[in-house]
Tab-separated table of C-alpha atoms in Angstrom:
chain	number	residue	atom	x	y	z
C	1	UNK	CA	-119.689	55.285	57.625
C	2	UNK	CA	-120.148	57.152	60.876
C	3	UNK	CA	-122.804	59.374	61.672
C	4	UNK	CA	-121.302	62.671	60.096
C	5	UNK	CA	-120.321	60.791	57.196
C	6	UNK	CA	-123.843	59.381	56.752
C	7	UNK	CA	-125.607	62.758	56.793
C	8	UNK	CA	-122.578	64.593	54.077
C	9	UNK	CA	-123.644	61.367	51.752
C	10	UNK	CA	-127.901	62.195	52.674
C	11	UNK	CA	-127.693	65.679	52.785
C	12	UNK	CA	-124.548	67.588	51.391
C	13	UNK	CA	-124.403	68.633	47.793
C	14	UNK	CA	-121.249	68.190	45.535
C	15	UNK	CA	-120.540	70.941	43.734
C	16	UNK	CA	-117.782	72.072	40.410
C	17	UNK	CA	-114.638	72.670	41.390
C	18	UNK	CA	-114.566	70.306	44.469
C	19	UNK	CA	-117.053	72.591	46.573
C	20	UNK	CA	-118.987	70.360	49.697
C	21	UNK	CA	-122.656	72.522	50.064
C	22	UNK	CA	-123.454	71.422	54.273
C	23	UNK	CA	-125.554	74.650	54.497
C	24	UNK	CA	-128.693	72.622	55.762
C	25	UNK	CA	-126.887	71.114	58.285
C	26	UNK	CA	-124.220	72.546	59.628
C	27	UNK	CA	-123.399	75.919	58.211
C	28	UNK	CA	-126.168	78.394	57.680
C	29	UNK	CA	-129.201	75.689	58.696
C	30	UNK	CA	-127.663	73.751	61.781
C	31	UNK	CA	-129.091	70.573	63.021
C	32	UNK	CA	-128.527	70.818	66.538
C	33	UNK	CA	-128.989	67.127	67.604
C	34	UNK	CA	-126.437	66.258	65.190
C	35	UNK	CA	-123.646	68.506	66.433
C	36	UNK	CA	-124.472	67.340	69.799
C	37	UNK	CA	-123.291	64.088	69.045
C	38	UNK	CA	-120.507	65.531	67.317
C	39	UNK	CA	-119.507	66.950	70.478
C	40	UNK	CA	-119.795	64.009	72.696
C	41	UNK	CA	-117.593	62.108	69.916
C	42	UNK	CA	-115.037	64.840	70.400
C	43	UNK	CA	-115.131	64.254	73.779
C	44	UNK	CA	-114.731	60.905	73.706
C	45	UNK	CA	-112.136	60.881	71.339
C	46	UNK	CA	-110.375	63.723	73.730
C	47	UNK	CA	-110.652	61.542	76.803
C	48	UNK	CA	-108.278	63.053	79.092
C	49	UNK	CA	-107.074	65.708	77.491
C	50	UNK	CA	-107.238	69.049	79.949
C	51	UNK	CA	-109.554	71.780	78.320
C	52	UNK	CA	-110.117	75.107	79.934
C	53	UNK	CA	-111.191	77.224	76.967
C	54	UNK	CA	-112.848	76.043	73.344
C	55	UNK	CA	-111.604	78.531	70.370
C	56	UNK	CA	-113.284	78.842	67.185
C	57	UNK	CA	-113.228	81.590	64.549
C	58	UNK	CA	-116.217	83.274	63.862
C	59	UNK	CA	-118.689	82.894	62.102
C	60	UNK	CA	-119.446	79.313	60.842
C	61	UNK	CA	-118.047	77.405	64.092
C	62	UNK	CA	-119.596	79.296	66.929
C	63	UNK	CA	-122.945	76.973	66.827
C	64	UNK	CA	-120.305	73.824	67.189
C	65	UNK	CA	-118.109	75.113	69.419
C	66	UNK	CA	-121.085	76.714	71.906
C	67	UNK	CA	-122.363	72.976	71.906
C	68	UNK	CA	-118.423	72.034	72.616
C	69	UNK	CA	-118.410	74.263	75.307
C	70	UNK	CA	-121.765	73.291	77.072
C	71	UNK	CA	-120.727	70.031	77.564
C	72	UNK	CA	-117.616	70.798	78.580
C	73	UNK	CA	-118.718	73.678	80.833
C	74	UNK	CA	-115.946	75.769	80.220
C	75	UNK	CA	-115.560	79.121	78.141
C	76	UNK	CA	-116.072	80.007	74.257
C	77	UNK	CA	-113.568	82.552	72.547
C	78	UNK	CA	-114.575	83.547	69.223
C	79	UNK	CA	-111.329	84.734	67.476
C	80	UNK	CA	-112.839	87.814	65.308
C	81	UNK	CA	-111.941	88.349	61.588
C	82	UNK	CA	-110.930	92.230	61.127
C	83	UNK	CA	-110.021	94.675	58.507
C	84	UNK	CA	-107.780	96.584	60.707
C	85	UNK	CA	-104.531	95.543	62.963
C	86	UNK	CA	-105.590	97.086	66.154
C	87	UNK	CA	-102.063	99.075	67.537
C	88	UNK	CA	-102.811	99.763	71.068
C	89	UNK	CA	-101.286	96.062	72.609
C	90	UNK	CA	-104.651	94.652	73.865
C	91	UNK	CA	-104.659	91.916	71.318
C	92	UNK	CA	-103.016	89.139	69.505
C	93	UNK	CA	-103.514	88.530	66.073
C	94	UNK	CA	-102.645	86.335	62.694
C	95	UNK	CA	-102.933	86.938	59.455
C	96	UNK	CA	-104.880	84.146	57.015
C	97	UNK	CA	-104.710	83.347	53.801
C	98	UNK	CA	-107.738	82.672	51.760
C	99	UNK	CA	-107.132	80.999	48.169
C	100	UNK	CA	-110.747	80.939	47.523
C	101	UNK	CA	-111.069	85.097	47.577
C	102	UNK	CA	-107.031	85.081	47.408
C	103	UNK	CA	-107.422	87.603	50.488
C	104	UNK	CA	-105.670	88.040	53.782
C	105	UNK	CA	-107.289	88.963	56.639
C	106	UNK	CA	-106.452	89.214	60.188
C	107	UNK	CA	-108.122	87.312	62.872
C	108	UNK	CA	-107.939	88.892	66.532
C	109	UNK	CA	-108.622	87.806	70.440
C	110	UNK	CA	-108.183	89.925	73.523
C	111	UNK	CA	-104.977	89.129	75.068
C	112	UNK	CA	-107.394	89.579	78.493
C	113	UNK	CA	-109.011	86.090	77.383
C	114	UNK	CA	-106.446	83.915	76.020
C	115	UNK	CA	-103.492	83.319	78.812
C	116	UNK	CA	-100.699	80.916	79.527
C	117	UNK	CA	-103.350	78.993	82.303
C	118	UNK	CA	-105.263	77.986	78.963
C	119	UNK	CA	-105.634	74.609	77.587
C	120	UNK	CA	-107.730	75.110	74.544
C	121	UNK	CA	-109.684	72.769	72.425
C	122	UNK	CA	-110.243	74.500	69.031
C	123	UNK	CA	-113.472	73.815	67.025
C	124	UNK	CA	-113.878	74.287	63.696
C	125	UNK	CA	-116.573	73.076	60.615
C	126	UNK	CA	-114.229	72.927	57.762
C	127	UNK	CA	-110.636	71.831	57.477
C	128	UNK	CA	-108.391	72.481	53.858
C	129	UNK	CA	-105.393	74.156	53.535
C	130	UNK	CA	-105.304	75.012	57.180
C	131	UNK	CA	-104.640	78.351	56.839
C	132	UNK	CA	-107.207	79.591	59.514
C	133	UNK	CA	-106.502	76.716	61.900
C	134	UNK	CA	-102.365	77.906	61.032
C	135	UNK	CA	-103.908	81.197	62.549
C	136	UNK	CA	-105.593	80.200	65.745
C	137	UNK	CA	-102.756	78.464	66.715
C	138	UNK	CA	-100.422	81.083	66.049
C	139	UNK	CA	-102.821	83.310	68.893
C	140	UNK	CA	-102.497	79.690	70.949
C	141	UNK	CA	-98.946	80.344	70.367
C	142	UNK	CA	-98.680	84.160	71.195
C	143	UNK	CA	-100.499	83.797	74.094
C	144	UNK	CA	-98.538	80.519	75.466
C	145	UNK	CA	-102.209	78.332	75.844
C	146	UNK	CA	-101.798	74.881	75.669
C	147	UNK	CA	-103.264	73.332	72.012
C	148	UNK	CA	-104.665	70.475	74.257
C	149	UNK	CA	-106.309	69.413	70.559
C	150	UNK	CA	-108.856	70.339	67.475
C	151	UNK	CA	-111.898	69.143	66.759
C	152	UNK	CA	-112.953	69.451	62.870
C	153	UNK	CA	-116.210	68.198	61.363
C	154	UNK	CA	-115.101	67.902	57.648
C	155	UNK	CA	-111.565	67.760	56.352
C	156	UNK	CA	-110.813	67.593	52.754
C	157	UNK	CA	-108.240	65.144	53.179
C	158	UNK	CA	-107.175	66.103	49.724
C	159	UNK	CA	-105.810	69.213	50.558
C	160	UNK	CA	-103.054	69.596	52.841
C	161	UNK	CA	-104.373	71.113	55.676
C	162	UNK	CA	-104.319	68.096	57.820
C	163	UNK	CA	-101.032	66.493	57.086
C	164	UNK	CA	-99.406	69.892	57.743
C	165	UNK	CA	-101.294	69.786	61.362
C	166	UNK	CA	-100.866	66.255	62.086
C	167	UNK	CA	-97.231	67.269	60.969
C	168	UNK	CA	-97.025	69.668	63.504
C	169	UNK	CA	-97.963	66.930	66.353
C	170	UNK	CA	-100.972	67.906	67.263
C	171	UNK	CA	-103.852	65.756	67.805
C	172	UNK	CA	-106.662	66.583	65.419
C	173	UNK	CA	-109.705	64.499	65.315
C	174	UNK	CA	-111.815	65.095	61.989
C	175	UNK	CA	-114.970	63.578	61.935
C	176	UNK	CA	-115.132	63.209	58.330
C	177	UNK	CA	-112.140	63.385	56.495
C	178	UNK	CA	-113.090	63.309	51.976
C	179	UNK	CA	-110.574	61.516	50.067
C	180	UNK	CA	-112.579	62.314	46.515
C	181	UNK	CA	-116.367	64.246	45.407
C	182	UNK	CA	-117.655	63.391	42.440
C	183	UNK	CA	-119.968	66.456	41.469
C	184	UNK	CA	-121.472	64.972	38.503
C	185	UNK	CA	-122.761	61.646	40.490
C	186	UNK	CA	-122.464	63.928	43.565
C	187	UNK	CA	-120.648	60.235	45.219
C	188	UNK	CA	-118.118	61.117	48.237
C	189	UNK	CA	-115.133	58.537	49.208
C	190	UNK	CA	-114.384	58.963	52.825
C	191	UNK	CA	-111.174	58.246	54.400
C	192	UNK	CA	-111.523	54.755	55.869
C	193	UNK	CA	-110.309	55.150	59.289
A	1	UNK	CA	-132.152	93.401	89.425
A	2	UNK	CA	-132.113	89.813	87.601
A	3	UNK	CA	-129.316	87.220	86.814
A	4	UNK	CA	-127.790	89.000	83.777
A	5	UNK	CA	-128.637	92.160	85.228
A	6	UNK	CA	-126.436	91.738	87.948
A	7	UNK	CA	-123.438	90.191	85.586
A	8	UNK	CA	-123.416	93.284	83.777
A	9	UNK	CA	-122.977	95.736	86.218
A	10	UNK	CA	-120.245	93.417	87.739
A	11	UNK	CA	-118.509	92.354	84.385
A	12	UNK	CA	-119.824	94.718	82.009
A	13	UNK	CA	-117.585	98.496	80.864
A	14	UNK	CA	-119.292	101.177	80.097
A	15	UNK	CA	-117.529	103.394	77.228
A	16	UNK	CA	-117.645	107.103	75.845
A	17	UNK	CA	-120.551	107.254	73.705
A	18	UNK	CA	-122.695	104.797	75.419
A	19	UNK	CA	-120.946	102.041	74.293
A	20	UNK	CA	-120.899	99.207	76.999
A	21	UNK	CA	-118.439	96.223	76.308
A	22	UNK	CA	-119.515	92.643	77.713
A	23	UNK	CA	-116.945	91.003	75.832
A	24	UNK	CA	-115.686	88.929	78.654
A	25	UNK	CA	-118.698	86.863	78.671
A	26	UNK	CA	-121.318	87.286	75.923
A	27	UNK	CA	-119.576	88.512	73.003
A	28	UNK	CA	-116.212	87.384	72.387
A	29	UNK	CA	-115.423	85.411	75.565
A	30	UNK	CA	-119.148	83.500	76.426
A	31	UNK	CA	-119.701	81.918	79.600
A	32	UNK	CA	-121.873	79.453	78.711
A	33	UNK	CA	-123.626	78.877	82.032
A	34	UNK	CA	-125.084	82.416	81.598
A	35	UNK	CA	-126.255	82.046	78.182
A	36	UNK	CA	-127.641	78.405	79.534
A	37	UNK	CA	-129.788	80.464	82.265
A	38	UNK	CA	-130.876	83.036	79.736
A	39	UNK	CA	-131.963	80.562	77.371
A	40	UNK	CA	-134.053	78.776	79.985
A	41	UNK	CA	-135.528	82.482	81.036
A	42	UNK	CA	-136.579	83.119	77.451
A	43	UNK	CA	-138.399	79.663	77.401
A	44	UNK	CA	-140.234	80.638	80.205
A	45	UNK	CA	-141.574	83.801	79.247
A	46	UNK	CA	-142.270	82.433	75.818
A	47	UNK	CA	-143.974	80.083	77.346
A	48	UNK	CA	-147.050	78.266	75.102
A	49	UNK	CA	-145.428	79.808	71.686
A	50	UNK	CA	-145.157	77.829	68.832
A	51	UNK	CA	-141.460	77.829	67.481
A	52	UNK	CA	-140.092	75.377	64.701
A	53	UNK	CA	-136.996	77.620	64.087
A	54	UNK	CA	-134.401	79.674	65.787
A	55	UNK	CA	-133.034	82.394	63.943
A	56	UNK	CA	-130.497	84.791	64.496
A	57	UNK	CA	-127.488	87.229	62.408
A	58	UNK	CA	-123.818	86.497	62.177
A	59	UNK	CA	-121.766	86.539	64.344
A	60	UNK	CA	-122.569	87.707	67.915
A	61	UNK	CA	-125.925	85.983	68.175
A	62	UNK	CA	-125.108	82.651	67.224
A	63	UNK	CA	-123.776	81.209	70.319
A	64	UNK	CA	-126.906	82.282	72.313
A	65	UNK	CA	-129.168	81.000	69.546
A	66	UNK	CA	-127.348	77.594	69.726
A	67	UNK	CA	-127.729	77.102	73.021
A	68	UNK	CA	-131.731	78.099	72.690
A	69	UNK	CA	-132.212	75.496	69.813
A	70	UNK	CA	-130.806	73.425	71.559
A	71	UNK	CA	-133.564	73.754	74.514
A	72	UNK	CA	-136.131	73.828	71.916
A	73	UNK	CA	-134.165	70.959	70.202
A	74	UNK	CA	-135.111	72.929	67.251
A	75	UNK	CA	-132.903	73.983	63.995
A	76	UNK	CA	-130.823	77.100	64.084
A	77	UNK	CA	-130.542	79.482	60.825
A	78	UNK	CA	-128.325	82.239	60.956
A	79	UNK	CA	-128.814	85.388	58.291
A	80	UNK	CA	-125.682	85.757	57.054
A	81	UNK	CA	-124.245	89.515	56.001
A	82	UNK	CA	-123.519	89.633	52.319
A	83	UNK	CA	-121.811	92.046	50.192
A	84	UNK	CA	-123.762	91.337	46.715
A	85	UNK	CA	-127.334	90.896	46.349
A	86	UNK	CA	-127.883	87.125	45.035
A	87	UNK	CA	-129.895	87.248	41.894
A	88	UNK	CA	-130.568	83.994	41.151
A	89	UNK	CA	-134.153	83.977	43.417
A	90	UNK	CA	-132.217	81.316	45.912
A	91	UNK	CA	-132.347	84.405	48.888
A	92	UNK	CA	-134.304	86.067	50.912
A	93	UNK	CA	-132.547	89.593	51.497
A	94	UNK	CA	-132.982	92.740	53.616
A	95	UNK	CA	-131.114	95.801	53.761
A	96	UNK	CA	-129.692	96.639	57.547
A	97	UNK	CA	-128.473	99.929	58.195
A	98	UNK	CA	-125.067	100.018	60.728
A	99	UNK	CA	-125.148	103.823	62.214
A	100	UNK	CA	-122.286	102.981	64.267
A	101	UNK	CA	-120.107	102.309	60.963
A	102	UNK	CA	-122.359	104.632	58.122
A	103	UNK	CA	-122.593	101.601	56.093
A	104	UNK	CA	-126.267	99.387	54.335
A	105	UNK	CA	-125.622	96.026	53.946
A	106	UNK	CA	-127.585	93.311	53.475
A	107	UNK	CA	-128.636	90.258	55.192
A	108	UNK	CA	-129.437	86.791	53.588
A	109	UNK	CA	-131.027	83.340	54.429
A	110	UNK	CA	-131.697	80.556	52.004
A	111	UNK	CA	-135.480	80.207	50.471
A	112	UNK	CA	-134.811	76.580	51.576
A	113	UNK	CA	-134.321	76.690	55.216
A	114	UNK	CA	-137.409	79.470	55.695
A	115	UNK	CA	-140.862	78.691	54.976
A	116	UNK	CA	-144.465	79.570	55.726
A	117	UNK	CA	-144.075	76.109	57.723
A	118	UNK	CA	-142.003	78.273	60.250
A	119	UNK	CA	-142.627	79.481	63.926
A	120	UNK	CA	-139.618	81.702	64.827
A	121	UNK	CA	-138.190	83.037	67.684
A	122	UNK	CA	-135.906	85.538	66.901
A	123	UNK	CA	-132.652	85.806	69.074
A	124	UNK	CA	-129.774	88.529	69.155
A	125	UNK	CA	-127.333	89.466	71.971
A	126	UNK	CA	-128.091	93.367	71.218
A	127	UNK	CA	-131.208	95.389	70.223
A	128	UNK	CA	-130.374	99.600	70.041
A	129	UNK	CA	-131.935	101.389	66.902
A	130	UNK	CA	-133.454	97.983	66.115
A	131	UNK	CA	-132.645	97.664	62.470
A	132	UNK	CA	-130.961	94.295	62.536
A	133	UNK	CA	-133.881	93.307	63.887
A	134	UNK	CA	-136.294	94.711	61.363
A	135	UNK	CA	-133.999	93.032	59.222
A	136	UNK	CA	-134.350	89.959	60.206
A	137	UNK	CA	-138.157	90.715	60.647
A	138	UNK	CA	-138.508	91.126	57.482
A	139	UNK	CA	-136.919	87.996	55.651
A	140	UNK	CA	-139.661	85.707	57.873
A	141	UNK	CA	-142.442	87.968	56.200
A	142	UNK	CA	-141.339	87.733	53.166
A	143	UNK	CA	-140.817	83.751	53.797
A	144	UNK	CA	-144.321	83.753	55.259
A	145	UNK	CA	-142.976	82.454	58.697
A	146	UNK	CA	-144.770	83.909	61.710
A	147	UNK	CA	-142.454	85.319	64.467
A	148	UNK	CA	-143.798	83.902	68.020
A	149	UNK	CA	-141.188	85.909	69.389
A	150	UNK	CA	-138.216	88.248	69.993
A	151	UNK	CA	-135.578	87.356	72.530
A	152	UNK	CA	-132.697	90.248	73.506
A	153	UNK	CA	-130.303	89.569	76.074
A	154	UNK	CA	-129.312	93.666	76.282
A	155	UNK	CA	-131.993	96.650	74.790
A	156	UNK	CA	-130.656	99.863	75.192
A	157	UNK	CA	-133.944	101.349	76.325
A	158	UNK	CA	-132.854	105.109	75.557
A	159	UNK	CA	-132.910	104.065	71.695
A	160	UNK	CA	-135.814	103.725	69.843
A	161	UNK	CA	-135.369	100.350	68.415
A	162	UNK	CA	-137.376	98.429	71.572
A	163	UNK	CA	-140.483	100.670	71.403
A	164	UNK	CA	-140.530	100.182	67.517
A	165	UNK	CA	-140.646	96.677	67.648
A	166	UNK	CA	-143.289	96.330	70.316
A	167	UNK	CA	-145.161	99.176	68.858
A	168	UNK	CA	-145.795	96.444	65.809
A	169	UNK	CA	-146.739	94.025	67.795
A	170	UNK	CA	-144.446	91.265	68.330
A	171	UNK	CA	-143.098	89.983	72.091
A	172	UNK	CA	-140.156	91.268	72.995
A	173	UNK	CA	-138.315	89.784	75.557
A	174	UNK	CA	-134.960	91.841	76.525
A	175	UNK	CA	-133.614	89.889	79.734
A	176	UNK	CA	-131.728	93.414	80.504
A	177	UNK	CA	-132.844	96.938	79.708
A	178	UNK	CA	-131.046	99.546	80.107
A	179	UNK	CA	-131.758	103.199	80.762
A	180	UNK	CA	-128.839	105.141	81.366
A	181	UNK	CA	-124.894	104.367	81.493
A	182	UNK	CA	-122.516	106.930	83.064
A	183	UNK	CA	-118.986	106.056	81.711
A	184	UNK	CA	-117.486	108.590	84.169
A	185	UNK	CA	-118.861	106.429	86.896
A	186	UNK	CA	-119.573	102.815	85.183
A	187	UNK	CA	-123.051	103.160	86.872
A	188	UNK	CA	-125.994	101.641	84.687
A	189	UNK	CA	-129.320	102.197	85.377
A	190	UNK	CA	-131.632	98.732	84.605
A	191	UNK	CA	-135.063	99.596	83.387
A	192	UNK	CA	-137.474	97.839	86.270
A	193	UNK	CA	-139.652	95.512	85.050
């Protein structure tokens, strides 16, 4: 096991209906050392990839992808959930689906801060269905940045999120990808890589 | 007038309403760098504090708390904003009142991650009426964490919120004041230190 993987066996809690709890890590309490060497293994495993811009969607990923961003001193854009499709031109957005609240909701960026000069590395903590990272591609798209890659921490590799991306032929480096949770012996299978 | 200072009245809009956007580099687009300097500034005038914890609000903040636990290689918590009260005694909550939307909602951290082990320094990106902050304020009391300190990067100094907070007590760092914005003009006026 890797270091991610090591500290989802420690530290993350298994819960009914195949629900990971990382909240005293990495999404509510976040160890900062440990996404630091997340970040540095995204690097490395982005090794010559150009990156002007990291994108994450708020609010979860903005601790990972600030770290992202520090080391690779370049910009953080925060694509912003809203209630309301703004009409006056000034930004792109994308709708997402959420089957846990079985909602859609938009997610917006200024068109000021997401260009065709942009190669983006997007950041994100959790990886499923891939309906948000469906949606910060589609601004990627709209905006005609570069997806130079995507950097997730945990992907439930038994939901379809990832072969849809990988699908798509983009690279996207997971850090810990689940194969199976076992809630009541709280065991996790990893992916082997 | 300082670093950030200075990036504001270069960067910064001022609106109808004395609204002033800085979303090209501390709220939607961050420039790292910046938040990197302000982070150091903070640790300098907080200087000989005790702090065990960062702790900030969704979303905004979290990219300049990051980056300050990461100086004070520290963990980050971030209240989140919640919709329904948890009543199962897991939560801390407070009530924050939005005048700019009319609307109470409440804020929540995990009993878990907040304890009357904990030194926090507070962090947001805004402070105007100051009742995020008392917000936030109030889940370390009821935690029993002390707060060493309060770090702002922008007070508006004609609201009340900055005087309420020091009024009780606590050190309040805001690395930019501001006294007056004229959006006819885009003059602001920096409170001198």
């Amino acid at each position: 096991m890797n270091f991610l993987e090591t500290r989802i066996q420690t530290d993350g809690v298994v819960k009914a209906g195949n629900v990971l709890k990382v909240d005293s890590f990495l999404n509510h309490q976040i160890d900062i050392s440990l996404i630091r060497e997340m970040a540095y293994e995204w690097q490395r495993r982005f090794n010559g990839k150009k990156i002007t811009k990291i994108l994450t969607i708020e609010a979860s990923g903005i601790a990972l992808a600030s770290i992202v961003a520090g080391i690779y001193n370049v910009p953080l854009l925060f694509a912003k959930k809203s209630k309301t499709i703004n009409l006056d031109g000034e930004l792109y957005h994308a709708e997402v689906e959420s089957f846990t609240h079985k909602t859609t909701s938009n997610i917006v960026v200024s068109k000021k801060f997401l260009t065709s000069d942009d190669y983006v590395l997007i950041i994100d903590d959790f990886l499923a269905n891939g309906c948000a990272l469906k949606g910060l591609i589609s601004l990627c798209d709209q905006a005609g940045a570069i997806v130079s890659g995507i950097g997730i921490a945990i992907e439930k590799g038994f939901q379809d999120g990832g072969k849809l991306i990988r699908d798509l032929g983009y690279q996207l480096e997971s850090l810990a990808i689940i194969e199976a949770m076992d809630d009541k012996t709280g065991k996790i299978t990893f992916r082997k890589n």
